[in-house]
């Protein structure tokens, strides 16, 4: 039995990054009857994306991801199609609060730490719930955060890592891991839109061993974002790795 | 019975690919990490800095973040499982 789309028809969902995580999430959200999708990305489709970025086809190689994604939503969504707004740039300190304004929920599907922390901060400052996702090689994580944080992404990971870190661009990622994490992000988002509160647990997938674990995440009183709240604006210097 | 430490993918280059390392006897999480370092040099530096557990690393004893226990002094016993959960990036490109 399908869940009624009615609770989602008024929802405005922002998806930051329309790639390995964003494409399965967008597909799930569109099919679920979400009323409005705001897609944020500045990249074009590369042939190496196709194994995991399930909205795209061979013919999309070289196209802007957002054009290809919007076409796919139009083609696949069935009877009730969401309105789709395209933001053809990366999320950055100058646009984050504007992009998140009026959102029902944000899905953070980006590929770098700076954007993850920026999205976390902008969501908290905008008082918008956010669902973070990440995937690399055989592992992935997802975390839903409420509009007031407590716990938030910075409760878990306090600040950007120093120095070079592995990303899926460099280290690779297994396609189904992206599919599972992106779908899980969409599931958390729909749960939120339906009035649920799937907060305080970090979903951690080990695709190589078929394990999905949930680690408890607690609010940290010293958290700069939702604890002592020393982060009160979007300072570009804060997102330099 | 030993204490099992689950090694996340980004650190497996330091453990010769091992996904899990058994520590035979230790009484605290900090002692486990010291023994892990003895077996696999370089791991400790990836987990700790001079203030303790690095900011973008979480160490779980069972299901509990050690920051909410006694940190590196958290007591462990045979049969416990320690999970290292680093921040990971990736997903869009």
Short mmCIF file of C-alpha atoms in Angstrom, two decimals:
data_model
loop_
_atom_site.label_atom_id
_atom_site.label_comp_id
_atom_site.label_asym_id
_atom_site.label_seq_id
_atom_site.Cartn_x
_atom_site.Cartn_y
_atom_site.Cartn_z
CA UNK A 1 0.00 0.00 0.00
CA UNK A 2 1.39 3.38 -0.95
CA UNK A 3 1.67 6.07 1.69
CA UNK A 4 -0.63 8.98 0.91
CA UNK A 5 1.15 11.81 -0.89
CA UNK A 6 -1.13 14.40 0.68
CA UNK A 7 1.18 15.32 3.60
CA UNK A 8 3.99 15.99 1.14
CA UNK A 9 2.22 18.00 -1.53
CA UNK A 10 2.88 21.33 0.18
CA UNK A 11 6.47 20.48 1.03
CA UNK A 12 9.46 22.36 -0.40
CA UNK A 13 12.54 20.15 -0.27
CA UNK A 14 16.01 21.49 -1.06
CA UNK A 15 18.53 18.94 -2.34
CA UNK A 16 22.16 20.10 -2.16
CA UNK A 17 24.16 18.02 -4.62
CA UNK A 18 22.45 16.04 -7.36
CA UNK A 19 24.89 13.19 -7.67
CA UNK A 20 25.32 9.75 -6.16
CA UNK A 21 23.15 10.51 -3.13
CA UNK A 22 21.01 13.27 -4.57
CA UNK A 23 19.72 11.38 -7.58
CA UNK A 24 18.16 8.44 -5.71
CA UNK A 25 16.83 10.87 -3.11
CA UNK A 26 15.24 13.11 -5.76
CA UNK A 27 13.67 10.14 -7.46
CA UNK A 28 12.16 8.87 -4.21
CA UNK A 29 10.90 12.30 -3.21
CA UNK A 30 9.35 12.99 -6.60
CA UNK A 31 7.55 9.63 -6.61
CA UNK A 32 6.37 10.23 -3.05
CA UNK A 33 4.44 13.31 -4.12
CA UNK A 34 6.64 16.08 -2.70
CA UNK A 35 5.21 19.30 -4.05
CA UNK A 36 8.36 21.30 -4.73
CA UNK A 37 11.99 20.35 -5.23
CA UNK A 38 14.86 22.83 -5.23
CA UNK A 39 17.95 21.25 -6.80
CA UNK A 40 21.37 22.76 -6.15
CA UNK A 41 24.42 21.78 -8.23
CA UNK A 42 26.88 23.31 -10.68
CA UNK A 43 28.23 20.19 -12.33
CA UNK A 44 27.73 18.37 -15.61
CA UNK A 45 27.05 14.67 -16.11
CA UNK A 46 30.17 12.60 -16.68
CA UNK A 47 30.10 9.07 -18.03
CA UNK A 48 31.75 7.83 -14.83
CA UNK A 49 28.71 9.10 -12.89
CA UNK A 50 26.23 6.83 -14.60
CA UNK A 51 26.74 3.70 -12.49
CA UNK A 52 25.36 5.43 -9.42
CA UNK A 53 23.58 8.61 -10.47
CA UNK A 54 20.36 6.95 -11.40
CA UNK A 55 18.49 9.86 -12.93
CA UNK A 56 21.01 10.12 -15.77
CA UNK A 57 21.37 8.21 -19.05
CA UNK A 58 24.05 7.95 -21.72
CA UNK A 59 22.42 10.77 -23.64
CA UNK A 60 22.84 13.06 -20.63
CA UNK A 61 26.66 12.94 -20.64
CA UNK A 62 27.92 16.51 -20.92
CA UNK A 63 24.62 18.09 -19.93
CA UNK A 64 24.16 20.16 -16.80
CA UNK A 65 23.09 17.79 -14.05
CA UNK A 66 20.13 19.93 -13.13
CA UNK A 67 18.73 19.93 -16.67
CA UNK A 68 19.12 16.18 -16.89
CA UNK A 69 17.61 15.71 -13.42
CA UNK A 70 14.62 17.94 -14.16
CA UNK A 71 13.96 16.02 -17.37
CA UNK A 72 14.19 12.73 -15.50
CA UNK A 73 11.72 13.90 -12.86
CA UNK A 74 9.34 15.00 -15.59
CA UNK A 75 9.77 11.66 -17.35
CA UNK A 76 9.58 9.39 -14.31
CA UNK A 77 7.46 11.01 -11.65
CA UNK A 78 4.15 9.74 -12.94
CA UNK A 79 0.82 11.39 -12.27
CA UNK A 80 1.76 14.11 -9.78
CA UNK A 81 4.95 15.92 -10.70
CA UNK A 82 6.70 18.30 -8.34
CA UNK A 83 7.60 21.78 -9.40
CA UNK A 84 11.37 21.83 -9.84
CA UNK A 85 13.51 24.90 -9.17
CA UNK A 86 17.11 24.79 -10.36
CA UNK A 87 19.95 26.58 -8.56
CA UNK A 88 22.87 26.28 -10.97
CA UNK A 89 25.68 26.89 -8.54
CA UNK A 90 27.29 25.19 -5.61
CA UNK A 91 26.01 25.99 -2.19
CA UNK A 92 28.33 28.71 -0.87
CA UNK A 93 28.37 31.15 2.03
CA UNK A 94 26.80 33.84 -0.12
CA UNK A 95 23.73 31.87 -1.14
CA UNK A 96 23.10 29.28 1.56
CA UNK A 97 20.63 31.17 3.71
CA UNK A 98 18.73 32.39 0.66
CA UNK A 99 18.50 28.90 -0.83
CA UNK A 100 17.29 27.40 2.47
CA UNK A 101 14.69 30.09 3.14
CA UNK A 102 11.20 28.62 3.20
CA UNK A 103 12.40 25.03 2.93
CA UNK A 104 10.46 22.28 4.66
CA UNK A 105 13.60 20.16 4.83
CA UNK A 106 17.08 20.16 3.29
CA UNK A 107 18.86 17.06 2.02
CA UNK A 108 22.62 17.57 2.18
CA UNK A 109 24.04 15.26 -0.48
CA UNK A 110 27.31 17.11 -1.11
CA UNK A 111 30.74 15.62 -1.67
CA UNK A 112 32.95 17.80 0.51
CA UNK A 113 33.29 18.77 4.15
CA UNK A 114 33.10 22.52 3.62
CA UNK A 115 29.64 22.22 2.07
CA UNK A 116 28.50 19.76 4.74
CA UNK A 117 29.40 22.13 7.56
CA UNK A 118 28.03 25.14 5.67
CA UNK A 119 24.73 23.34 5.09
CA UNK A 120 24.59 22.29 8.74
CA UNK A 121 25.12 25.86 9.89
CA UNK A 122 22.73 27.42 7.39
CA UNK A 123 19.99 24.93 8.24
CA UNK A 124 20.31 25.61 11.96
CA UNK A 125 20.37 29.38 11.45
CA UNK A 126 17.33 29.07 9.17
CA UNK A 127 15.64 26.69 11.64
CA UNK A 128 15.10 24.14 8.90
CA UNK A 129 15.55 20.39 9.46
CA UNK A 130 18.34 18.79 7.46
CA UNK A 131 19.28 15.26 6.51
CA UNK A 132 23.01 14.75 5.95
CA UNK A 133 24.37 11.96 3.79
CA UNK A 134 27.82 10.76 2.79
CA UNK A 135 29.24 7.74 0.99
CA UNK A 136 32.70 6.56 0.11
CA UNK A 137 33.91 3.19 -1.11
CA UNK A 138 31.69 0.62 0.69
CA UNK A 139 30.48 2.80 3.55
CA UNK A 140 27.87 5.49 3.97
CA UNK A 141 26.20 7.48 6.70
CA UNK A 142 22.96 9.41 7.13
CA UNK A 143 21.90 11.73 9.93
CA UNK A 144 18.65 13.66 10.37
CA UNK A 145 18.81 16.90 12.35
CA UNK A 146 15.87 18.89 13.68
CA UNK A 147 15.32 22.62 13.11
CA UNK A 148 16.84 23.45 16.50
CA UNK A 149 19.67 20.93 16.26
CA UNK A 150 20.37 19.14 19.50
CA UNK A 151 21.95 16.95 18.24
CA UNK A 152 23.32 18.37 15.01
CA UNK A 153 26.14 17.57 12.59
CA UNK A 154 28.55 19.67 14.67
CA UNK A 155 27.57 17.76 17.82
CA UNK A 156 28.91 14.70 16.02
CA UNK A 157 31.78 16.13 13.96
CA UNK A 158 32.87 19.38 15.51
CA UNK A 159 34.71 20.99 12.63
CA UNK A 160 36.29 20.44 9.24
CA UNK A 161 39.10 17.90 9.13
CA UNK A 162 42.57 19.33 8.67
CA UNK A 163 44.44 18.59 5.46
CA UNK A 164 43.51 16.42 2.51
CA UNK A 165 40.85 13.80 3.09
CA UNK A 166 39.47 11.06 0.92
CA UNK A 167 36.40 11.87 -1.14
CA UNK A 168 34.52 9.60 -3.50
CA UNK A 169 35.94 11.62 -6.37
CA UNK A 170 39.38 10.32 -5.43
CA UNK A 171 38.65 7.13 -3.53
CA UNK A 172 35.66 5.81 -5.47
CA UNK A 173 32.30 4.69 -4.24
CA UNK A 174 30.16 1.63 -4.78
CA UNK A 175 26.96 2.50 -6.60
CA UNK A 176 24.47 0.61 -4.42
CA UNK A 177 25.90 2.24 -1.28
CA UNK A 178 24.93 5.61 -2.75
CA UNK A 179 21.50 4.25 -3.64
CA UNK A 180 20.86 2.98 -0.12
CA UNK A 181 22.08 6.13 1.63
CA UNK A 182 20.24 8.46 -0.78
CA UNK A 183 17.05 6.47 -0.32
CA UNK A 184 17.54 6.50 3.43
CA UNK A 185 17.93 10.29 3.34
CA UNK A 186 14.67 10.52 1.40
CA UNK A 187 13.01 8.20 3.90
CA UNK A 188 14.14 10.37 6.83
CA UNK A 189 12.88 13.45 4.98
CA UNK A 190 9.47 11.94 4.34
CA UNK A 191 9.29 10.84 7.96
CA UNK A 192 10.02 14.44 8.98
CA UNK A 193 7.42 15.81 6.59
CA UNK A 194 4.91 13.37 8.02
CA UNK A 195 5.51 14.72 11.51
CA UNK A 196 8.09 12.22 12.68
CA UNK A 197 11.36 13.03 14.41
CA UNK A 198 14.08 10.56 13.35
CA UNK A 199 16.76 12.48 15.23
CA UNK A 200 19.66 11.41 17.40
CA UNK A 201 20.84 8.42 15.45
CA UNK A 202 23.61 8.09 12.90
CA UNK A 203 22.82 5.44 10.32
CA UNK A 204 26.05 3.76 9.28
CA UNK A 205 26.10 1.34 6.37
CA UNK A 206 28.87 -1.18 5.73
CA UNK A 207 27.95 -2.41 2.28
CA UNK A 208 30.74 -4.96 2.20
CA UNK A 209 29.29 -6.79 5.20
CA UNK A 210 25.61 -6.00 4.67
CA UNK A 211 25.39 -4.15 7.96
CA UNK A 212 23.28 -1.13 8.75
CA UNK A 213 23.96 0.13 12.26
CA UNK A 214 22.53 3.02 14.18
CA UNK A 215 24.79 4.90 16.59
CA UNK A 216 23.25 7.19 19.17
CA UNK A 217 24.09 10.87 18.71
CA UNK A 218 23.57 13.11 21.71
CA UNK A 219 23.48 16.90 21.93
CA UNK A 220 26.84 18.31 22.99
CA UNK A 221 26.57 21.24 25.36
CA UNK A 222 29.78 22.71 23.94
CA UNK A 223 28.52 22.46 20.34
CA UNK A 224 29.21 25.79 18.62
CA UNK A 225 26.05 25.51 16.57
CA UNK A 226 23.32 24.26 18.87
CA UNK A 227 24.96 24.20 22.30
CA UNK A 228 26.81 27.35 23.28
CA UNK A 229 25.76 28.80 19.93
CA UNK A 230 28.84 30.79 19.06
CA UNK A 231 28.00 30.29 15.38
CA UNK A 232 25.39 32.96 14.70
CA UNK A 233 26.12 33.81 11.08
CA UNK A 234 27.67 32.40 7.94
CA UNK A 235 31.32 33.46 8.02
CA UNK A 236 33.09 32.30 4.82
CA UNK A 237 36.33 31.84 6.73
CA UNK A 238 34.69 29.06 8.71
CA UNK A 239 34.45 26.82 5.65
CA UNK A 240 38.04 26.86 4.50
CA UNK A 241 39.53 23.38 4.82
CA UNK B 1 37.61 -13.15 24.70
CA UNK B 2 39.10 -9.91 23.42
CA UNK B 3 37.97 -6.37 22.82
CA UNK B 4 37.06 -5.92 19.18
CA UNK B 5 37.88 -2.67 17.39
CA UNK B 6 36.08 -2.05 14.13
CA UNK B 7 38.32 -0.20 11.70
CA UNK B 8 36.65 2.21 9.28
CA UNK B 9 37.57 2.07 5.62
CA UNK B 10 39.77 5.20 5.62
CA UNK B 11 42.05 3.68 8.28
CA UNK B 12 42.39 0.21 6.83
CA UNK B 13 45.47 1.22 4.90
CA UNK B 14 47.15 1.30 8.30
CA UNK B 15 45.85 -2.10 9.40
CA UNK B 16 46.91 -4.01 6.29
CA UNK B 17 43.28 -4.04 5.23
CA UNK B 18 41.99 -5.53 8.47
CA UNK B 19 38.39 -4.55 9.16
CA UNK B 20 38.57 -5.55 12.77
CA UNK B 21 41.42 -5.78 15.22
CA UNK B 22 41.28 -7.78 18.44
CA UNK B 23 42.89 -6.30 21.54
CA UNK B 24 43.62 -9.00 24.07
CA UNK B 25 43.60 -7.05 27.29
CA UNK B 26 43.00 -3.44 28.13
CA UNK B 27 41.01 -1.66 30.78
CA UNK B 28 40.30 1.67 29.10
CA UNK B 29 39.57 2.96 25.63
CA UNK B 30 42.85 4.88 25.74
CA UNK B 31 44.75 1.66 26.47
CA UNK B 32 42.99 -0.01 23.57
CA UNK B 33 44.18 2.75 21.26
CA UNK B 34 47.72 2.43 22.59
CA UNK B 35 47.69 -1.29 21.85
CA UNK B 36 46.17 -0.61 18.46
CA UNK B 37 49.06 1.76 17.78
CA UNK B 38 51.56 -0.87 18.84
CA UNK B 39 50.06 -3.33 16.38
CA UNK B 40 49.45 -0.83 13.61
CA UNK B 41 51.69 2.24 13.88
CA UNK B 42 50.10 5.45 12.68
CA UNK B 43 46.55 4.70 13.81
CA UNK B 44 46.81 6.71 17.02
CA UNK B 45 47.81 9.87 15.21
CA UNK B 46 44.77 9.56 12.97
CA UNK B 47 42.47 9.22 15.98
CA UNK B 48 43.94 11.55 18.57
CA UNK B 49 45.52 14.96 18.80
CA UNK B 50 46.98 16.68 21.84
CA UNK B 51 43.47 17.41 23.12
CA UNK B 52 42.13 13.89 22.81
CA UNK B 53 39.90 12.37 20.14
CA UNK B 54 40.10 14.45 16.97
CA UNK B 55 37.13 16.64 16.22
CA UNK B 56 35.99 14.79 13.12
CA UNK B 57 36.34 11.34 14.68
CA UNK B 58 33.85 9.60 16.95
CA UNK B 59 34.75 6.60 19.05
CA UNK B 60 31.85 4.48 20.18
CA UNK B 61 31.99 1.92 22.97
CA UNK B 62 29.10 -0.29 22.03
CA UNK B 63 26.42 2.22 21.08
CA UNK B 64 27.72 5.03 23.27
CA UNK B 65 29.96 7.90 22.18
CA UNK B 66 32.90 7.90 24.59
CA UNK B 67 32.61 11.69 24.91
CA UNK B 68 29.47 10.99 26.92
CA UNK B 69 31.22 8.35 29.03
CA UNK B 70 34.66 8.97 30.48
CA UNK B 71 36.39 9.74 27.21
CA UNK B 72 39.65 7.86 26.77
CA UNK B 73 39.36 6.75 30.40
CA UNK B 74 36.12 4.89 29.69
CA UNK B 75 36.37 1.39 31.11
CA UNK B 76 36.32 -1.56 28.75
CA UNK B 77 36.03 -5.27 29.33
CA UNK B 78 36.43 -8.44 27.31
CA UNK B 79 33.72 -8.79 24.74
CA UNK B 80 33.25 -5.06 24.24
CA UNK B 81 33.19 -3.63 20.78
CA UNK B 82 34.70 -0.27 19.87
CA UNK B 83 33.66 1.43 16.64
CA UNK B 84 35.58 4.28 15.06
CA UNK B 85 33.25 6.52 13.08
CA UNK B 86 35.04 9.25 11.12
CA UNK B 87 33.35 12.01 9.19
CA UNK B 88 33.21 11.00 5.56
CA UNK B 89 32.62 13.08 2.49
CA UNK B 90 31.41 11.94 -0.87
CA UNK B 91 28.15 11.53 -2.61
CA UNK B 92 27.64 14.21 -5.20
CA UNK B 93 30.24 13.86 -7.93
#
